[in-house]
PDB file of C-alpha atoms in Angstrom:
ATOM      1  CA  MET A   1      -9.103 -12.577 -20.629  1.00  0.00           C
ATOM      2  CA  THR A   2      -7.131 -15.682 -19.637  1.00  0.00           C
ATOM      3  CA  ASN A   3      -8.204 -18.254 -17.077  1.00  0.00           C
ATOM      4  CA  LYS A   4      -5.632 -16.741 -14.703  1.00  0.00           C
ATOM      5  CA  ASP A   5      -7.317 -13.330 -15.081  1.00  0.00           C
ATOM      6  CA  VAL A   6     -10.777 -14.790 -14.400  1.00  0.00           C
ATOM      7  CA  SER A   7      -9.646 -16.588 -11.250  1.00  0.00           C
ATOM      8  CA  ARG A   8      -7.899 -13.436  -9.998  1.00  0.00           C
ATOM      9  CA  HIS A   9     -11.054 -11.356 -10.357  1.00  0.00           C
ATOM     10  CA  ASP A  10     -13.129 -14.117  -8.723  1.00  0.00           C
ATOM     11  CA  ARG A  11     -10.676 -14.216  -5.850  1.00  0.00           C
ATOM     12  CA  LEU A  12     -10.958 -10.462  -5.296  1.00  0.00           C
ATOM     13  CA  LEU A  13     -14.747 -10.664  -5.144  1.00  0.00           C
ATOM     14  CA  GLN A  14     -14.690 -13.700  -2.823  1.00  0.00           C
ATOM     15  CA  GLU A  15     -12.248 -12.043  -0.433  1.00  0.00           C
ATOM     16  CA  LEU A  16     -14.517  -9.021   0.027  1.00  0.00           C
ATOM     17  CA  GLN A  17     -17.134 -11.359   1.489  1.00  0.00           C
ATOM     18  CA  HIS A  18     -14.643 -12.485   4.169  1.00  0.00           C
ATOM     19  CA  ASP A  19     -13.126  -9.089   4.939  1.00  0.00           C
ATOM     20  CA  PRO A  20     -13.461  -8.411   8.690  1.00  0.00           C
ATOM     21  CA  TYR A  21     -13.456  -4.660   8.016  1.00  0.00           C
ATOM     22  CA  HIS A  22     -16.693  -4.787   6.072  1.00  0.00           C
ATOM     23  CA  ALA A  23     -19.623  -4.631   8.466  1.00  0.00           C
ATOM     24  CA  LYS A  24     -21.345  -7.922   9.217  1.00  0.00           C
ATOM     25  CA  LEU A  25     -24.443  -6.078  10.329  1.00  0.00           C
ATOM     26  CA  LYS A  26     -26.055  -3.284   8.398  1.00  0.00           C
ATOM     27  CA  LEU A  27     -25.298   0.152   9.789  1.00  0.00           C
ATOM     28  CA  LYS A  28     -28.141   2.411  10.807  1.00  0.00           C
ATOM     29  CA  GLU A  29     -28.824   4.986   8.127  1.00  0.00           C
ATOM     30  CA  PRO A  30     -27.643   7.574   7.734  1.00  0.00           C
ATOM     31  CA  THR A  31     -24.273   7.110   9.463  1.00  0.00           C
ATOM     32  CA  VAL A  32     -21.385   9.539   9.145  1.00  0.00           C
ATOM     33  CA  CYS A  33     -17.743   8.573   9.654  1.00  0.00           C
ATOM     34  CA  SER A  34     -16.478  10.551  12.613  1.00  0.00           C
ATOM     35  CA  GLU A  35     -12.969  10.624  11.114  1.00  0.00           C
ATOM     36  CA  CYS A  36     -13.283  11.414   7.374  1.00  0.00           C
ATOM     37  CA  GLY A  37     -16.903  12.582   7.091  1.00  0.00           C
ATOM     38  CA  ALA A  38     -18.035   9.965   4.546  1.00  0.00           C
ATOM     39  CA  VAL A  39     -21.743   9.145   4.795  1.00  0.00           C
ATOM     40  CA  PHE A  40     -23.283   5.653   4.758  1.00  0.00           C
ATOM     41  CA  HIS A  41     -26.673   5.878   3.068  1.00  0.00           C
ATOM     42  CA  LYS A  42     -28.673   3.469   0.909  1.00  0.00           C
ATOM     43  CA  GLY A  43     -26.197   0.701   1.595  1.00  0.00           C
ATOM     44  CA  ARG A  44     -22.978   2.442   0.530  1.00  0.00           C
ATOM     45  CA  TRP A  45     -20.412   4.986   1.635  1.00  0.00           C
ATOM     46  CA  SER A  46     -20.252   8.231  -0.313  1.00  0.00           C
ATOM     47  CA  TRP A  47     -19.140  11.822   0.004  1.00  0.00           C
ATOM     48  CA  ALA A  48     -22.207  13.783   0.973  1.00  0.00           C
ATOM     49  CA  ALA A  49     -23.293  16.317   3.541  1.00  0.00           C
ATOM     50  CA  ALA A  50     -24.044  14.606   6.834  1.00  0.00           C
ATOM     51  CA  PRO A  51     -27.756  14.881   7.603  1.00  0.00           C
ATOM     52  CA  ALA A  52     -28.782  16.262  10.973  1.00  0.00           C
ATOM     53  CA  GLY A  53     -29.048  13.492  13.533  1.00  0.00           C
ATOM     54  CA  ALA A  54     -26.877  11.034  11.588  1.00  0.00           C
ATOM     55  CA  HIS A  55     -25.377   8.175  13.572  1.00  0.00           C
ATOM     56  CA  GLN A  56     -21.594   8.187  14.108  1.00  0.00           C
ATOM     57  CA  ALA A  57     -19.158   5.357  13.319  1.00  0.00           C
ATOM     58  CA  LEU A  58     -15.794   4.852  11.682  1.00  0.00           C
ATOM     59  CA  CYS A  59     -15.920   3.775   8.050  1.00  0.00           C
ATOM     60  CA  PRO A  60     -13.959   0.636   7.076  1.00  0.00           C
ATOM     61  CA  ALA A  61     -11.147   2.719   5.524  1.00  0.00           C
ATOM     62  CA  CYS A  62     -10.649   4.785   8.676  1.00  0.00           C
ATOM     63  CA  LEU A  63     -10.804   1.623  10.817  1.00  0.00           C
ATOM     64  CA  ARG A  64      -8.066   0.013   8.693  1.00  0.00           C
ATOM     65  CA  THR A  65      -5.948   3.148   8.871  1.00  0.00           C
ATOM     66  CA  ARG A  66      -6.370   3.414  12.641  1.00  0.00           C
ATOM     67  CA  ASP A  67      -5.537  -0.277  13.131  1.00  0.00           C
ATOM     68  CA  GLU A  68      -2.728  -0.135  10.538  1.00  0.00           C
ATOM     69  CA  ILE A  69      -4.118  -3.229   8.789  1.00  0.00           C
ATOM     70  CA  PRO A  70      -4.028  -2.749   5.004  1.00  0.00           C
ATOM     71  CA  ALA A  71      -6.221  -4.709   2.612  1.00  0.00           C
ATOM     72  CA  ALA A  72      -3.447  -4.706  -0.007  1.00  0.00           C
ATOM     73  CA  PHE A  73       0.119  -3.752  -0.790  1.00  0.00           C
ATOM     74  CA  LEU A  74       1.734  -2.641  -4.030  1.00  0.00           C
ATOM     75  CA  THR A  75       5.511  -3.011  -4.131  1.00  0.00           C
ATOM     76  CA  LEU A  76       7.391  -1.155  -6.860  1.00  0.00           C
ATOM     77  CA  ARG A  77      10.945  -2.329  -7.593  1.00  0.00           C
ATOM     78  CA  GLY A  78      13.719  -2.477 -10.142  1.00  0.00           C
ATOM     79  CA  ALA A  79      16.440  -0.265 -11.616  1.00  0.00           C
ATOM     80  CA  PHE A  80      13.891   1.647 -13.727  1.00  0.00           C
ATOM     81  CA  LEU A  81      12.148   2.878 -10.563  1.00  0.00           C
ATOM     82  CA  SER A  82      15.019   5.049  -9.337  1.00  0.00           C
ATOM     83  CA  GLY A  83      14.926   7.263 -12.450  1.00  0.00           C
ATOM     84  CA  HIS A  84      11.118   7.507 -12.562  1.00  0.00           C
ATOM     85  CA  ARG A  85      10.153   7.510  -8.888  1.00  0.00           C
ATOM     86  CA  ASP A  86       8.368  10.870  -8.816  1.00  0.00           C
ATOM     87  CA  GLU A  87       6.314  10.312 -11.967  1.00  0.00           C
ATOM     88  CA  ILE A  88       5.244   6.815 -10.864  1.00  0.00           C
ATOM     89  CA  LEU A  89       4.188   8.081  -7.436  1.00  0.00           C
ATOM     90  CA  HIS A  90       2.383  10.991  -9.102  1.00  0.00           C
ATOM     91  CA  LEU A  91       0.460   8.479 -11.244  1.00  0.00           C
ATOM     92  CA  ALA A  92      -0.460   6.466  -8.138  1.00  0.00           C
ATOM     93  CA  ARG A  93      -1.656   9.540  -6.227  1.00  0.00           C
ATOM     94  CA  HIS A  94      -3.605  10.839  -9.233  1.00  0.00           C
ATOM     95  CA  LEU A  95      -5.438   7.508  -9.633  1.00  0.00           C
ATOM     96  CA  GLU A  96      -6.150   7.373  -5.900  1.00  0.00           C
ATOM     97  CA  GLU A  97      -7.645  10.886  -5.949  1.00  0.00           C
ATOM     98  CA  ARG A  98      -9.844  10.006  -8.921  1.00  0.00           C
ATOM     99  CA  GLU A  99     -11.085   6.764  -7.340  1.00  0.00           C
ATOM    100  CA  ARG A 100     -11.522   8.260  -3.884  1.00  0.00           C
ATOM    101  CA  ALA A 101     -13.672  11.088  -5.272  1.00  0.00           C
ATOM    102  CA  GLU A 102     -16.393   8.515  -6.005  1.00  0.00           C
ATOM    103  CA  HIS A 103     -15.462   5.730  -3.590  1.00  0.00           C
ATOM    104  CA  PRO A 104     -14.476   6.994  -0.110  1.00  0.00           C
ATOM    105  CA  LEU A 105     -13.180   3.584   0.979  1.00  0.00           C
ATOM    106  CA  LYS A 106     -10.471   3.456  -1.729  1.00  0.00           C
ATOM    107  CA  ARG A 107      -7.357   5.045  -0.241  1.00  0.00           C
ATOM    108  CA  ILE A 108      -3.598   4.805  -0.069  1.00  0.00           C
ATOM    109  CA  MET A 109      -2.755   4.393   3.610  1.00  0.00           C
ATOM    110  CA  ALA A 110       1.018   4.847   3.469  1.00  0.00           C
ATOM    111  CA  VAL A 111       4.029   5.052   1.159  1.00  0.00           C
ATOM    112  CA  GLU A 112       7.253   3.574   2.502  1.00  0.00           C
ATOM    113  CA  GLU A 113      10.640   3.441   0.808  1.00  0.00           C
ATOM    114  CA  SER A 114      13.586   1.198   1.627  1.00  0.00           C
ATOM    115  CA  ASN A 115      16.351  -0.656  -0.199  1.00  0.00           C
ATOM    116  CA  GLY A 116      15.381   0.862  -3.549  1.00  0.00           C
ATOM    117  CA  GLU A 117      11.753  -0.297  -3.283  1.00  0.00           C
ATOM    118  CA  ILE A 118       8.542   1.621  -2.730  1.00  0.00           C
ATOM    119  CA  ARG A 119       5.703  -0.069  -0.856  1.00  0.00           C
ATOM    120  CA  LEU A 120       2.221   1.430  -0.895  1.00  0.00           C
ATOM    121  CA  SER A 121      -0.455   0.122   1.456  1.00  0.00           C
ATOM    122  CA  PHE A 122      -4.173   0.381   0.670  1.00  0.00           C
ATOM    123  CA  THR A 123      -7.519   0.297   2.431  1.00  0.00           C
ATOM    124  CA  GLU A 124      -9.043  -1.622  -0.473  1.00  0.00           C
ATOM    125  CA  ALA A 125      -7.638  -4.383  -2.738  1.00  0.00           C
ATOM    126  CA  HIS A 126      -9.080  -3.220  -6.067  1.00  0.00           C
ATOM    127  CA  LEU A 127      -7.250   0.112  -5.852  1.00  0.00           C
ATOM    128  CA  ALA A 128      -3.885  -1.657  -5.418  1.00  0.00           C
ATOM    129  CA  ARG A 129      -4.632  -3.817  -8.452  1.00  0.00           C
ATOM    130  CA  ASN A 130      -5.784  -0.845 -10.546  1.00  0.00           C
ATOM    131  CA  ILE A 131      -2.722   1.265  -9.711  1.00  0.00           C
ATOM    132  CA  GLY A 132      -0.402  -1.693 -10.377  1.00  0.00           C
ATOM    133  CA  GLU A 133      -2.026  -2.206 -13.779  1.00  0.00           C
ATOM    134  CA  ALA A 134      -1.789   1.513 -14.580  1.00  0.00           C
ATOM    135  CA  VAL A 135       1.935   1.538 -13.736  1.00  0.00           C
ATOM    136  CA  ARG A 136       2.486  -1.541 -15.915  1.00  0.00           C
ATOM    137  CA  ASP A 137       0.489  -0.012 -18.776  1.00  0.00           C
ATOM    138  CA  ALA A 138       2.392   3.275 -18.573  1.00  0.00           C
ATOM    139  CA  TYR A 139       5.911   1.954 -17.922  1.00  0.00           C
ATOM    140  CA  LYS A 140       5.778  -1.707 -19.022  1.00  0.00           C
ATOM    141  CA  GLY A 141       7.496  -4.173 -16.683  1.00  0.00           C
ATOM    142  CA  GLU A 142       6.170  -7.252 -14.890  1.00  0.00           C
ATOM    143  CA  LEU A 143       3.128  -7.332 -12.616  1.00  0.00           C
ATOM    144  CA  ASP A 144       2.435 -10.139 -10.155  1.00  0.00           C
ATOM    145  CA  TYR A 145      -0.568 -10.748  -7.866  1.00  0.00           C
ATOM    146  CA  HIS A 146      -0.396 -12.925  -4.788  1.00  0.00           C
ATOM    147  CA  TYR A 147      -2.795 -14.088  -2.087  1.00  0.00           C
ATOM    148  CA  ALA A 148      -1.622 -16.383   0.696  1.00  0.00           C
ATOM    149  CA  ASP A 149      -4.212 -19.125   1.235  1.00  0.00           C
ATOM    150  CA  GLU A 150      -4.864 -18.072   4.829  1.00  0.00           C
ATOM    151  CA  ASP A 151      -4.597 -14.364   4.042  1.00  0.00           C
ATOM    152  CA  ILE A 152      -7.239 -11.997   2.770  1.00  0.00           C
ATOM    153  CA  MET A 153      -4.580  -9.479   1.808  1.00  0.00           C
ATOM    154  CA  LEU A 154      -3.637  -8.902  -1.825  1.00  0.00           C
ATOM    155  CA  ARG A 155       0.036  -8.342  -2.612  1.00  0.00           C
ATOM    156  CA  VAL A 156       0.816  -6.781  -5.983  1.00  0.00           C
ATOM    157  CA  THR A 157       4.394  -6.425  -7.198  1.00  0.00           C
ATOM    158  CA  TRP A 158       5.565  -4.380 -10.182  1.00  0.00           C
ATOM    159  CA  THR A 159       9.130  -4.839 -11.398  1.00  0.00           C
ATOM    160  CA  ARG A 160      11.095  -3.275 -14.219  1.00  0.00           C
ATOM    161  CA  ASP A 161      14.862  -3.564 -14.376  1.00  0.00           C
ATOM    162  CA  ALA A 162      15.709  -1.582 -17.491  1.00  0.00           C
TER     163      ALA A 162
END
């Protein structure tokens, strides 16, 4: 792992502490998300049956989706993309389903296409990074990570021209 890799991972962990969509106060337990049905219990969100009498609230992922404020973006671009669009998107969706099965807050919010690019938005930064790395590992190409100093949003870009 290079120094660049270490600082990137540190940055991801630091940003979670400043994320306005992660509750500042502990939720009452158990709490069920009134939108997706995820349950907050023992300090984390999980997929479980909602206990009788559970409190109601929106989970951070549903709040982000409602407010249309992603935690991260993954932009896919380059000439290679046009011939492999469906398989790359299938890979992204497959990884999201696998992650979301254990971590309800890890979701793709939207997939938008324009000018030969595909832009995925996410409720959680680590999922964008993991899908970007999986695309790079499967199809080669270049992967770039970017945080603006004043921004808590991660922007990942994958490019392959040939």
